[in-house]
Amino acid sequence: MLNSGADDRARRHATFNGGPVRHGTMREHNLAVVLGEVVRHQSVTRARLADLTGLTKTTVSNLVAVLAEGGLVQDGGTVREGERGRPGVAVSVNGDGVAGLGLEINVDYLAACVIDLGRRVRHRHLIATDNRGRAPEKVIEALARQAAQAIDSAADQGLTVAGAVVALPGVLDRRTGWLRTAPNLGWSDVPAGTLLTDGLPTLRLPPDADNEANLGALGELWFGVGRELGDFVHVSGEVGIGAGIVVSGQIFRGAHGFAGELGHLVVEPGGPPCSCGGRGCLEQFAGQEAVLRAAGVTDARTSFTTTVAADPDGPMAVLLESLRSGDERAVAAVDRAGHALGSALSAAVNLLDPDSVVLGGIFSPLAPWARPAVQEALTAATTGIRGRTPSVVVSRLAGEAAVRGAAGLVIERVLADPGGLLSVRAARRDHPRQ
Amino acid sequence: MLNSGADDRARRHATFNGGPVRHGTMREHNLAVVLGEVVRHQSVTRARLADLTGLTKTTVSNLVAVLAEGGLVQDGGTVREGERGRPGVAVSVNGDGVAGLGLEINVDYLAACVIDLGRRVRHRHLIATDNRGRAPEKVIEALARQAAQAIDSAADQGLTVAGAVVALPGVLDRRTGWLRTAPNLGWSDVPAGTLLTDGLPTLRLPPDADNEANLGALGELWFGVGRELGDFVHVSGEVGIGAGIVVSGQIFRGAHGFAGELGHLVVEPGGPPCSCGGRGCLEQFAGQEAVLRAAGVTDARTSFTTTVAADPDGPMAVLLESLRSGDERAVAAVDRAGHALGSALSAAVNLLDPDSVVLGGIFSPLAPWARPAVQEALTAATTGIRGRTPSVVVSRLAGEAAVRGAAGLVIERVLADPGGLLSVRAARRDHPRQ
């Protein structure tokens, strides 16, 4: 292990944002720097890496050897850099070594996704199933079967799953691992962290969990339209409506991890009561059930509506068909939802000042009918102060953004701290029973 | 100059958040680390500093000598650390060396404030004056006289002003230095950066400018109730209403520096028109003029209302007197403003998830009458999701928070990068005409 000789006091100071520079962490830091440059340049010689990082060629060669040994980079092909000199051997990311596993529990489906270090999707699996009111343990049992299939599928392709992140449709306290509430599942005060660790023992490391709105935004950032955007607010509306706030390439989580609760912004004071206990919340106007009901696709007695992904013949598919055929009631319902969404997003824009707004979840397929209203509401409420309105961009990942973001988060962590992964492996090799 | 030998390529990599560790920046980084520990511990020996930072005693002694030479720290008294050994000579911050100058242009006053490195206020000056509709150049002329007085006052006390920050009541693009709009001053598209640099030539460095809402929050963070809080949203309402968002001890600015426009959150869709072009904005219900009018203190024809600080006999003082005597119309008006403020803050809480909300500006003196309504609105709209409501704290700095924050920002910059200040000085000594 890299840090085994360091005492507690030294480790306490071994940070780059406050403590002085110490040599104990330089190797881990430089491993991440070299791997970062390989990712950025895709295919690059050791000589160029030395030039890019300011490290000596010997140091670069040693670091590359450690990364290659760990299955994170590989030699392959030659590349000519600049006009002079012979072509050099190129180092590139090893897309056939390590992978991240993304899992998702949502209201009407379970999902799994494996993504390799080259950010290619290697396995996707969605099971439509009504999870409302089911015991968390039962749902996690089903998720564990899906996770095992994903790990097998990765292994068949020669990939090793380095870790997993689970997307949950609720308010999660990430310090304690407790899911405070997932109103649309009917869950409250669930010890999600413990249940997932116990229920997914096949993983090398206990899985991490995060809010699906945050992971949806990260999925968009790494695999979707977010790659070309600066700071953005990503709306991940399905049965509930959440938002993921991306600032400088990171999720803005707030003091307790509860930031981005867009669905509970009040758009009509004193309006209809909401499951959160408030009144006139955005979800009551632009949530999937509200829209389906207003469009006449379902009636007030319908308590279960599936997403398009979970049920291609379900009510959302019916709504889209009605919209395409120009059904007036459907068009008016989605326009109204778009206005409500635009009002709530105006508050987000005035407070957070993003470059762009991304319409994800159900608003991605609904965009042709919802987007003009969103834009209109945003323009009315935000232009006077800032002189321009943020761009409104439509997600292509829609409901799949969260599970991609979950898998991507594993990859990002490996890239940010390859030394951490390598030292966990070394410890397992030395003490296989740990 | 510390960095004079470094070439561009090296400098590009000489950062601690991305590039590899290089020695060119280690000295500057360690100067900041040592100064940071001196500030944190107030009075501390070189031996203890070595222990705290992990640096050698020789390195610490050298760094302390550089800081002392620059007037940032000083030796003084002895301190016994631990139970054994002789008392050592203590190093402490030099409160009589360097100071920060805060300046503020607001709707109905100009303010200046000098704060030393020990965070004591050494000079305060407020001039009540109606700046509405006056040319920016004229206002800056008056501000320059106030700045010159402040610099003289600092010099009389043996202090050297290291820099200045100007608080402005409007939307500022900090990259370009242009003030996009300050609706309550009637200013738009003003090249504030250039005007301030030209208008304040007595300063050693061109002044920086920032939004008064951001600086108010920083003033609260460093000198007010914010010292004991985690993440918070600070409301700085006077004629306009703004918010400063503090996350992990930093201001959250957004992609273009326009974050925190709380005053233009819609609390009543389709409500009265606002100066921003929108309708039903918070300012129309809880801005100073709206409250004074609703309370019957001023009527719709009154276009100029002063803050308590600017005019102790003005309408705000009359309103407070009415509230104290239990005048029903006044009490109802402030209660209504509190509800509107609580609604807007609920959106901020749902999106940003702060620990606390701080009532500053006019809401500080109005708190006894406004706070219950703020709390009630917050509880109704945020408790269901997060299980608890953020604490509502009342500012003691009120309208003075912004100018304190402006002076404090200069101090914080010196503490974060003492090497920067020292190298500027060295350059001036070597090339006095620069």
PDB file of C-alpha atoms in Angstrom, chain A residues 48-277:
ATOM      1  CA  ARG A  48       4.578  14.139 -24.605  1.00  0.00           C
ATOM      2  CA  LEU A  49       3.171  13.175 -21.185  1.00  0.00           C
ATOM      3  CA  ALA A  50       6.420  14.405 -19.610  1.00  0.00           C
ATOM      4  CA  ASP A  51       6.051  17.636 -21.554  1.00  0.00           C
ATOM      5  CA  LEU A  52       2.387  18.045 -20.596  1.00  0.00           C
ATOM      6  CA  THR A  53       2.869  17.350 -16.888  1.00  0.00           C
ATOM      7  CA  GLY A  54       6.295  18.871 -16.288  1.00  0.00           C
ATOM      8  CA  LEU A  55       7.429  15.577 -14.734  1.00  0.00           C
ATOM      9  CA  THR A  56      10.666  13.833 -15.830  1.00  0.00           C
ATOM     10  CA  LYS A  57      10.480  11.124 -18.474  1.00  0.00           C
ATOM     11  CA  THR A  58      11.671   8.542 -15.944  1.00  0.00           C
ATOM     12  CA  THR A  59       8.911   9.493 -13.508  1.00  0.00           C
ATOM     13  CA  VAL A  60       6.321   9.352 -16.279  1.00  0.00           C
ATOM     14  CA  SER A  61       7.539   5.910 -17.385  1.00  0.00           C
ATOM     15  CA  ASN A  62       7.338   4.599 -13.821  1.00  0.00           C
ATOM     16  CA  LEU A  63       3.841   5.993 -13.326  1.00  0.00           C
ATOM     17  CA  VAL A  64       2.628   4.618 -16.666  1.00  0.00           C
ATOM     18  CA  ALA A  65       4.013   1.194 -15.692  1.00  0.00           C
ATOM     19  CA  VAL A  66       2.002   1.269 -12.442  1.00  0.00           C
ATOM     20  CA  LEU A  67      -1.166   2.301 -14.319  1.00  0.00           C
ATOM     21  CA  ALA A  68      -0.628  -0.387 -16.979  1.00  0.00           C
ATOM     22  CA  GLU A  69       0.000  -3.047 -14.346  1.00  0.00           C
ATOM     23  CA  GLY A  70      -3.325  -2.024 -12.764  1.00  0.00           C
ATOM     24  CA  GLY A  71      -5.129  -2.435 -16.099  1.00  0.00           C
ATOM     25  CA  LEU A  72      -5.935   1.263 -16.436  1.00  0.00           C
ATOM     26  CA  VAL A  73      -3.771   2.153 -19.473  1.00  0.00           C
ATOM     27  CA  GLN A  74      -2.132   0.171 -22.266  1.00  0.00           C
ATOM     28  CA  ASP A  75       0.453   0.579 -24.989  1.00  0.00           C
ATOM     29  CA  GLY A  76      -0.863   0.416 -28.510  1.00  0.00           C
ATOM     30  CA  GLY A  77       0.099   1.724 -31.923  1.00  0.00           C
ATOM     31  CA  THR A  78       2.446   4.585 -32.610  1.00  0.00           C
ATOM     32  CA  VAL A  79       1.793   8.269 -32.808  1.00  0.00           C
ATOM     33  CA  ARG A  80       3.830  11.061 -34.416  1.00  0.00           C
ATOM     34  CA  GLU A  81       3.781  14.212 -32.305  1.00  0.00           C
ATOM     35  CA  GLY A  82       5.031  17.376 -33.973  1.00  0.00           C
ATOM     36  CA  GLU A  83       6.868  17.478 -37.281  1.00  0.00           C
ATOM     37  CA  ARG A  84      10.225  16.073 -36.241  1.00  0.00           C
ATOM     38  CA  GLY A  85      11.412  12.811 -34.804  1.00  0.00           C
ATOM     39  CA  ARG A  86      10.300   9.248 -35.114  1.00  0.00           C
ATOM     40  CA  PRO A  87       6.783   8.148 -34.180  1.00  0.00           C
ATOM     41  CA  GLY A  88       6.547   7.064 -30.518  1.00  0.00           C
ATOM     42  CA  VAL A  89       4.625   4.268 -28.811  1.00  0.00           C
ATOM     43  CA  ALA A  90       1.268   5.618 -27.721  1.00  0.00           C
ATOM     44  CA  VAL A  91      -0.265   5.153 -24.287  1.00  0.00           C
ATOM     45  CA  SER A  92      -4.049   5.034 -24.198  1.00  0.00           C
ATOM     46  CA  VAL A  93      -6.824   4.248 -21.740  1.00  0.00           C
ATOM     47  CA  ASN A  94      -7.451   0.511 -21.375  1.00  0.00           C
ATOM     48  CA  GLY A  95     -11.110   0.115 -22.275  1.00  0.00           C
ATOM     49  CA  ASP A  96     -10.975  -3.621 -21.571  1.00  0.00           C
ATOM     50  CA  GLY A  97      -9.764  -3.558 -17.996  1.00  0.00           C
ATOM     51  CA  VAL A  98     -11.855  -1.797 -15.371  1.00  0.00           C
ATOM     52  CA  ALA A  99     -15.567  -0.933 -15.519  1.00  0.00           C
ATOM     53  CA  GLY A 100     -18.163   0.879 -13.419  1.00  0.00           C
ATOM     54  CA  LEU A 101     -21.571  -0.561 -12.539  1.00  0.00           C
ATOM     55  CA  GLY A 102     -24.581   1.752 -12.402  1.00  0.00           C
ATOM     56  CA  LEU A 103     -27.811   0.560 -10.820  1.00  0.00           C
ATOM     57  CA  GLU A 104     -31.165   2.300 -10.464  1.00  0.00           C
ATOM     58  CA  ILE A 105     -34.240   1.733  -8.376  1.00  0.00           C
ATOM     59  CA  ASN A 106     -37.103   3.812  -9.697  1.00  0.00           C
ATOM     60  CA  VAL A 107     -40.850   3.876  -9.283  1.00  0.00           C
ATOM     61  CA  ASP A 108     -41.671   1.596 -12.196  1.00  0.00           C
ATOM     62  CA  TYR A 109     -38.394  -0.002 -13.231  1.00  0.00           C
ATOM     63  CA  LEU A 110     -35.009  -1.321 -12.157  1.00  0.00           C
ATOM     64  CA  ALA A 111     -31.969  -0.650 -14.314  1.00  0.00           C
ATOM     65  CA  ALA A 112     -28.330  -1.679 -14.607  1.00  0.00           C
ATOM     66  CA  CYS A 113     -25.530  -0.406 -16.801  1.00  0.00           C
ATOM     67  CA  VAL A 114     -21.823  -1.250 -17.181  1.00  0.00           C
ATOM     68  CA  ILE A 115     -19.452   1.372 -18.596  1.00  0.00           C
ATOM     69  CA  ASP A 116     -15.758   0.840 -19.295  1.00  0.00           C
ATOM     70  CA  LEU A 117     -12.880   3.249 -18.643  1.00  0.00           C
ATOM     71  CA  GLY A 118     -13.151   4.444 -22.245  1.00  0.00           C
ATOM     72  CA  ARG A 119     -16.712   5.540 -21.388  1.00  0.00           C
ATOM     73  CA  ARG A 120     -18.348   2.973 -23.665  1.00  0.00           C
ATOM     74  CA  VAL A 121     -21.584   1.337 -22.493  1.00  0.00           C
ATOM     75  CA  ARG A 122     -20.942  -2.431 -22.364  1.00  0.00           C
ATOM     76  CA  HIS A 123     -24.175  -3.668 -20.786  1.00  0.00           C
ATOM     77  CA  ARG A 124     -27.684  -2.184 -20.377  1.00  0.00           C
ATOM     78  CA  HIS A 125     -30.635  -3.827 -18.718  1.00  0.00           C
ATOM     79  CA  LEU A 126     -34.042  -2.427 -17.776  1.00  0.00           C
ATOM     80  CA  ILE A 127     -36.794  -4.380 -15.993  1.00  0.00           C
ATOM     81  CA  ALA A 128     -40.258  -2.829 -15.902  1.00  0.00           C
ATOM     82  CA  THR A 129     -41.735  -3.510 -12.467  1.00  0.00           C
ATOM     83  CA  ASP A 130     -44.015  -1.626 -10.114  1.00  0.00           C
ATOM     84  CA  ASN A 131     -41.944  -0.905  -7.011  1.00  0.00           C
ATOM     85  CA  ARG A 132     -44.559   1.247  -5.254  1.00  0.00           C
ATOM     86  CA  GLY A 133     -45.306   0.059  -1.769  1.00  0.00           C
ATOM     87  CA  ARG A 134     -42.955  -2.936  -2.078  1.00  0.00           C
ATOM     88  CA  ALA A 135     -40.583  -3.527   0.841  1.00  0.00           C
ATOM     89  CA  PRO A 136     -37.115  -2.043   0.156  1.00  0.00           C
ATOM     90  CA  GLU A 137     -35.504  -5.433   0.938  1.00  0.00           C
ATOM     91  CA  LYS A 138     -37.572  -7.152  -1.768  1.00  0.00           C
ATOM     92  CA  VAL A 139     -36.722  -4.498  -4.337  1.00  0.00           C
ATOM     93  CA  ILE A 140     -33.026  -4.755  -3.465  1.00  0.00           C
ATOM     94  CA  GLU A 141     -33.216  -8.564  -3.884  1.00  0.00           C
ATOM     95  CA  ALA A 142     -34.398  -8.065  -7.445  1.00  0.00           C
ATOM     96  CA  LEU A 143     -31.721  -5.410  -8.004  1.00  0.00           C
ATOM     97  CA  ALA A 144     -29.045  -7.806  -6.691  1.00  0.00           C
ATOM     98  CA  ARG A 145     -30.004 -10.382  -9.343  1.00  0.00           C
ATOM     99  CA  GLN A 146     -29.691  -7.699 -11.994  1.00  0.00           C
ATOM    100  CA  ALA A 147     -26.324  -6.601 -10.567  1.00  0.00           C
ATOM    101  CA  ALA A 148     -25.036 -10.189 -10.629  1.00  0.00           C
ATOM    102  CA  GLN A 149     -26.042 -10.510 -14.293  1.00  0.00           C
ATOM    103  CA  ALA A 150     -24.266  -7.245 -15.077  1.00  0.00           C
ATOM    104  CA  ILE A 151     -21.077  -8.363 -13.303  1.00  0.00           C
ATOM    105  CA  ASP A 152     -21.179 -11.685 -15.190  1.00  0.00           C
ATOM    106  CA  SER A 153     -21.729  -9.876 -18.459  1.00  0.00           C
ATOM    107  CA  ALA A 154     -18.759  -7.615 -17.697  1.00  0.00           C
ATOM    108  CA  ALA A 155     -16.584 -10.618 -16.810  1.00  0.00           C
ATOM    109  CA  ASP A 156     -17.572 -12.339 -20.075  1.00  0.00           C
ATOM    110  CA  GLN A 157     -16.189  -9.293 -21.867  1.00  0.00           C
ATOM    111  CA  GLY A 158     -12.961  -9.396 -19.854  1.00  0.00           C
ATOM    112  CA  LEU A 159     -13.945  -6.435 -17.640  1.00  0.00           C
ATOM    113  CA  THR A 160     -13.561  -6.127 -13.884  1.00  0.00           C
ATOM    114  CA  VAL A 161     -16.240  -4.089 -12.138  1.00  0.00           C
ATOM    115  CA  ALA A 162     -14.402  -1.675  -9.825  1.00  0.00           C
ATOM    116  CA  GLY A 163     -17.442  -0.457  -7.910  1.00  0.00           C
ATOM    117  CA  ALA A 164     -21.129   0.377  -8.081  1.00  0.00           C
ATOM    118  CA  VAL A 165     -23.372   3.368  -7.477  1.00  0.00           C
ATOM    119  CA  VAL A 166     -27.147   3.034  -7.001  1.00  0.00           C
ATOM    120  CA  ALA A 167     -29.551   5.780  -8.127  1.00  0.00           C
ATOM    121  CA  LEU A 168     -32.538   6.260  -5.802  1.00  0.00           C
ATOM    122  CA  PRO A 169     -35.654   8.392  -6.432  1.00  0.00           C
ATOM    123  CA  GLY A 170     -35.669  10.182  -3.101  1.00  0.00           C
ATOM    124  CA  VAL A 171     -34.005  12.383  -0.546  1.00  0.00           C
ATOM    125  CA  LEU A 172     -30.861  10.657   0.675  1.00  0.00           C
ATOM    126  CA  ASP A 173     -28.599  11.623   3.551  1.00  0.00           C
ATOM    127  CA  ARG A 174     -25.276  10.507   2.090  1.00  0.00           C
ATOM    128  CA  ARG A 175     -23.420  10.808   5.417  1.00  0.00           C
ATOM    129  CA  THR A 176     -25.637   8.243   7.136  1.00  0.00           C
ATOM    130  CA  GLY A 177     -26.828   6.324   4.077  1.00  0.00           C
ATOM    131  CA  TRP A 178     -30.449   6.787   5.159  1.00  0.00           C
ATOM    132  CA  LEU A 179     -33.094   7.486   2.562  1.00  0.00           C
ATOM    133  CA  ARG A 180     -35.226  10.106   4.293  1.00  0.00           C
ATOM    134  CA  THR A 181     -38.131   9.888   1.928  1.00  0.00           C
ATOM    135  CA  ALA A 182     -38.979   8.596  -1.537  1.00  0.00           C
ATOM    136  CA  PRO A 183     -42.587   9.811  -1.666  1.00  0.00           C
ATOM    137  CA  ASN A 184     -43.431   8.219  -5.014  1.00  0.00           C
ATOM    138  CA  LEU A 185     -42.255   4.796  -3.785  1.00  0.00           C
ATOM    139  CA  GLY A 186     -44.018   5.274  -0.456  1.00  0.00           C
ATOM    140  CA  TRP A 187     -40.705   4.763   1.373  1.00  0.00           C
ATOM    141  CA  SER A 188     -39.502   6.804   4.317  1.00  0.00           C
ATOM    142  CA  ASP A 189     -36.576   6.480   6.709  1.00  0.00           C
ATOM    143  CA  VAL A 190     -35.005   3.498   4.967  1.00  0.00           C
ATOM    144  CA  PRO A 191     -31.383   2.547   5.920  1.00  0.00           C
ATOM    145  CA  ALA A 192     -30.520   2.330   2.223  1.00  0.00           C
ATOM    146  CA  GLY A 193     -26.747   2.202   2.683  1.00  0.00           C
ATOM    147  CA  THR A 194     -26.857  -0.830   4.979  1.00  0.00           C
ATOM    148  CA  LEU A 195     -29.546  -2.609   2.959  1.00  0.00           C
ATOM    149  CA  LEU A 196     -27.610  -2.171  -0.277  1.00  0.00           C
ATOM    150  CA  THR A 197     -24.301  -3.301   1.279  1.00  0.00           C
ATOM    151  CA  ASP A 198     -25.973  -6.407   2.739  1.00  0.00           C
ATOM    152  CA  GLY A 199     -28.066  -7.047  -0.363  1.00  0.00           C
ATOM    153  CA  LEU A 200     -25.259  -6.690  -2.924  1.00  0.00           C
ATOM    154  CA  PRO A 201     -22.426  -8.782  -1.445  1.00  0.00           C
ATOM    155  CA  THR A 202     -21.045  -9.729  -4.880  1.00  0.00           C
ATOM    156  CA  LEU A 203     -19.454  -6.299  -5.257  1.00  0.00           C
ATOM    157  CA  ARG A 204     -15.798  -5.720  -4.417  1.00  0.00           C
ATOM    158  CA  LEU A 205     -16.639  -2.554  -2.473  1.00  0.00           C
ATOM    159  CA  PRO A 206     -19.907  -1.599  -0.771  1.00  0.00           C
ATOM    160  CA  PRO A 207     -22.036   0.309  -3.294  1.00  0.00           C
ATOM    161  CA  ASP A 208     -22.539   4.013  -2.958  1.00  0.00           C
ATOM    162  CA  ALA A 209     -25.999   5.529  -3.391  1.00  0.00           C
ATOM    163  CA  ASP A 210     -27.122   8.889  -4.697  1.00  0.00           C
ATOM    164  CA  ASN A 211     -30.209  10.776  -5.687  1.00  0.00           C
ATOM    165  CA  GLU A 212     -31.405   9.972  -9.233  1.00  0.00           C
ATOM    166  CA  ALA A 213     -31.710  13.676 -10.058  1.00  0.00           C
ATOM    167  CA  ASN A 214     -28.023  14.247  -9.255  1.00  0.00           C
ATOM    168  CA  LEU A 215     -26.929  11.139 -11.159  1.00  0.00           C
ATOM    169  CA  GLY A 216     -29.147  12.083 -14.099  1.00  0.00           C
ATOM    170  CA  ALA A 217     -27.330  15.401 -14.345  1.00  0.00           C
ATOM    171  CA  LEU A 218     -23.957  13.641 -14.173  1.00  0.00           C
ATOM    172  CA  GLY A 219     -25.071  11.168 -16.846  1.00  0.00           C
ATOM    173  CA  GLU A 220     -25.928  14.135 -19.052  1.00  0.00           C
ATOM    174  CA  LEU A 221     -22.591  15.807 -18.208  1.00  0.00           C
ATOM    175  CA  TRP A 222     -20.455  12.791 -19.135  1.00  0.00           C
ATOM    176  CA  PHE A 223     -22.495  10.964 -21.776  1.00  0.00           C
ATOM    177  CA  GLY A 224     -25.125  13.381 -23.085  1.00  0.00           C
ATOM    178  CA  VAL A 225     -25.688  16.980 -24.151  1.00  0.00           C
ATOM    179  CA  GLY A 226     -23.925  18.209 -20.998  1.00  0.00           C
ATOM    180  CA  ARG A 227     -20.560  17.461 -22.579  1.00  0.00           C
ATOM    181  CA  GLU A 228     -20.888  20.652 -24.614  1.00  0.00           C
ATOM    182  CA  LEU A 229     -22.415  22.804 -21.865  1.00  0.00           C
ATOM    183  CA  GLY A 230     -21.005  24.891 -19.031  1.00  0.00           C
ATOM    184  CA  ASP A 231     -22.954  25.078 -15.764  1.00  0.00           C
ATOM    185  CA  PHE A 232     -26.451  23.677 -16.164  1.00  0.00           C
ATOM    186  CA  VAL A 233     -29.596  22.629 -14.334  1.00  0.00           C
ATOM    187  CA  HIS A 234     -30.865  19.237 -15.487  1.00  0.00           C
ATOM    188  CA  VAL A 235     -34.564  18.458 -14.976  1.00  0.00           C
ATOM    189  CA  SER A 236     -35.150  14.757 -14.408  1.00  0.00           C
ATOM    190  CA  GLY A 237     -38.900  14.521 -14.337  1.00  0.00           C
ATOM    191  CA  GLU A 238     -40.767  11.229 -14.339  1.00  0.00           C
ATOM    192  CA  VAL A 239     -43.313  10.459 -11.638  1.00  0.00           C
ATOM    193  CA  GLY A 240     -41.520  12.977  -9.411  1.00  0.00           C
ATOM    194  CA  ILE A 241     -39.590  15.991 -10.665  1.00  0.00           C
ATOM    195  CA  GLY A 242     -36.042  16.619  -9.500  1.00  0.00           C
ATOM    196  CA  ALA A 243     -33.156  18.714 -10.686  1.00  0.00           C
ATOM    197  CA  GLY A 244     -29.436  18.135 -10.718  1.00  0.00           C
ATOM    198  CA  ILE A 245     -27.335  21.275 -10.530  1.00  0.00           C
ATOM    199  CA  VAL A 246     -23.966  21.086 -12.285  1.00  0.00           C
ATOM    200  CA  VAL A 247     -21.433  23.769 -11.343  1.00  0.00           C
ATOM    201  CA  SER A 248     -17.873  23.637 -12.730  1.00  0.00           C
ATOM    202  CA  GLY A 249     -18.320  19.981 -13.690  1.00  0.00           C
ATOM    203  CA  GLN A 250     -19.491  18.977 -10.208  1.00  0.00           C
ATOM    204  CA  ILE A 251     -22.896  18.319  -8.660  1.00  0.00           C
ATOM    205  CA  PHE A 252     -24.014  21.043  -6.271  1.00  0.00           C
ATOM    206  CA  ARG A 253     -25.452  19.094  -3.332  1.00  0.00           C
ATOM    207  CA  GLY A 254     -26.168  21.669  -0.620  1.00  0.00           C
ATOM    208  CA  ALA A 255     -25.424  21.402   3.092  1.00  0.00           C
ATOM    209  CA  HIS A 256     -27.294  18.104   3.619  1.00  0.00           C
ATOM    210  CA  GLY A 257     -27.384  16.699   0.085  1.00  0.00           C
ATOM    211  CA  PHE A 258     -30.976  17.851  -0.472  1.00  0.00           C
ATOM    212  CA  ALA A 259     -30.324  20.546  -3.102  1.00  0.00           C
ATOM    213  CA  GLY A 260     -32.256  20.546  -6.381  1.00  0.00           C
ATOM    214  CA  GLU A 261     -35.752  19.771  -5.097  1.00  0.00           C
ATOM    215  CA  LEU A 262     -37.290  21.568  -8.074  1.00  0.00           C
ATOM    216  CA  GLY A 263     -40.489  19.505  -7.926  1.00  0.00           C
ATOM    217  CA  HIS A 264     -41.487  21.156  -4.678  1.00  0.00           C
ATOM    218  CA  LEU A 265     -41.076  24.759  -5.743  1.00  0.00           C
ATOM    219  CA  VAL A 266     -44.438  26.494  -5.449  1.00  0.00           C
ATOM    220  CA  VAL A 267     -45.736  27.631  -8.833  1.00  0.00           C
ATOM    221  CA  GLU A 268     -49.295  28.417  -7.690  1.00  0.00           C
ATOM    222  CA  PRO A 269     -49.576  29.668  -4.097  1.00  0.00           C
ATOM    223  CA  GLY A 270     -52.484  27.918  -2.384  1.00  0.00           C
ATOM    224  CA  GLY A 271     -52.771  25.449  -5.279  1.00  0.00           C
ATOM    225  CA  PRO A 272     -53.520  21.712  -5.048  1.00  0.00           C
ATOM    226  CA  PRO A 273     -52.009  19.793  -2.118  1.00  0.00           C
ATOM    227  CA  CYS A 274     -48.793  17.852  -2.755  1.00  0.00           C
ATOM    228  CA  SER A 275     -47.445  14.588  -1.294  1.00  0.00           C
ATOM    229  CA  CYS A 276     -44.738  16.694   0.421  1.00  0.00           C
ATOM    230  CA  GLY A 277     -47.349  18.449   2.580  1.00  0.00           C
TER     231      GLY A 277
END
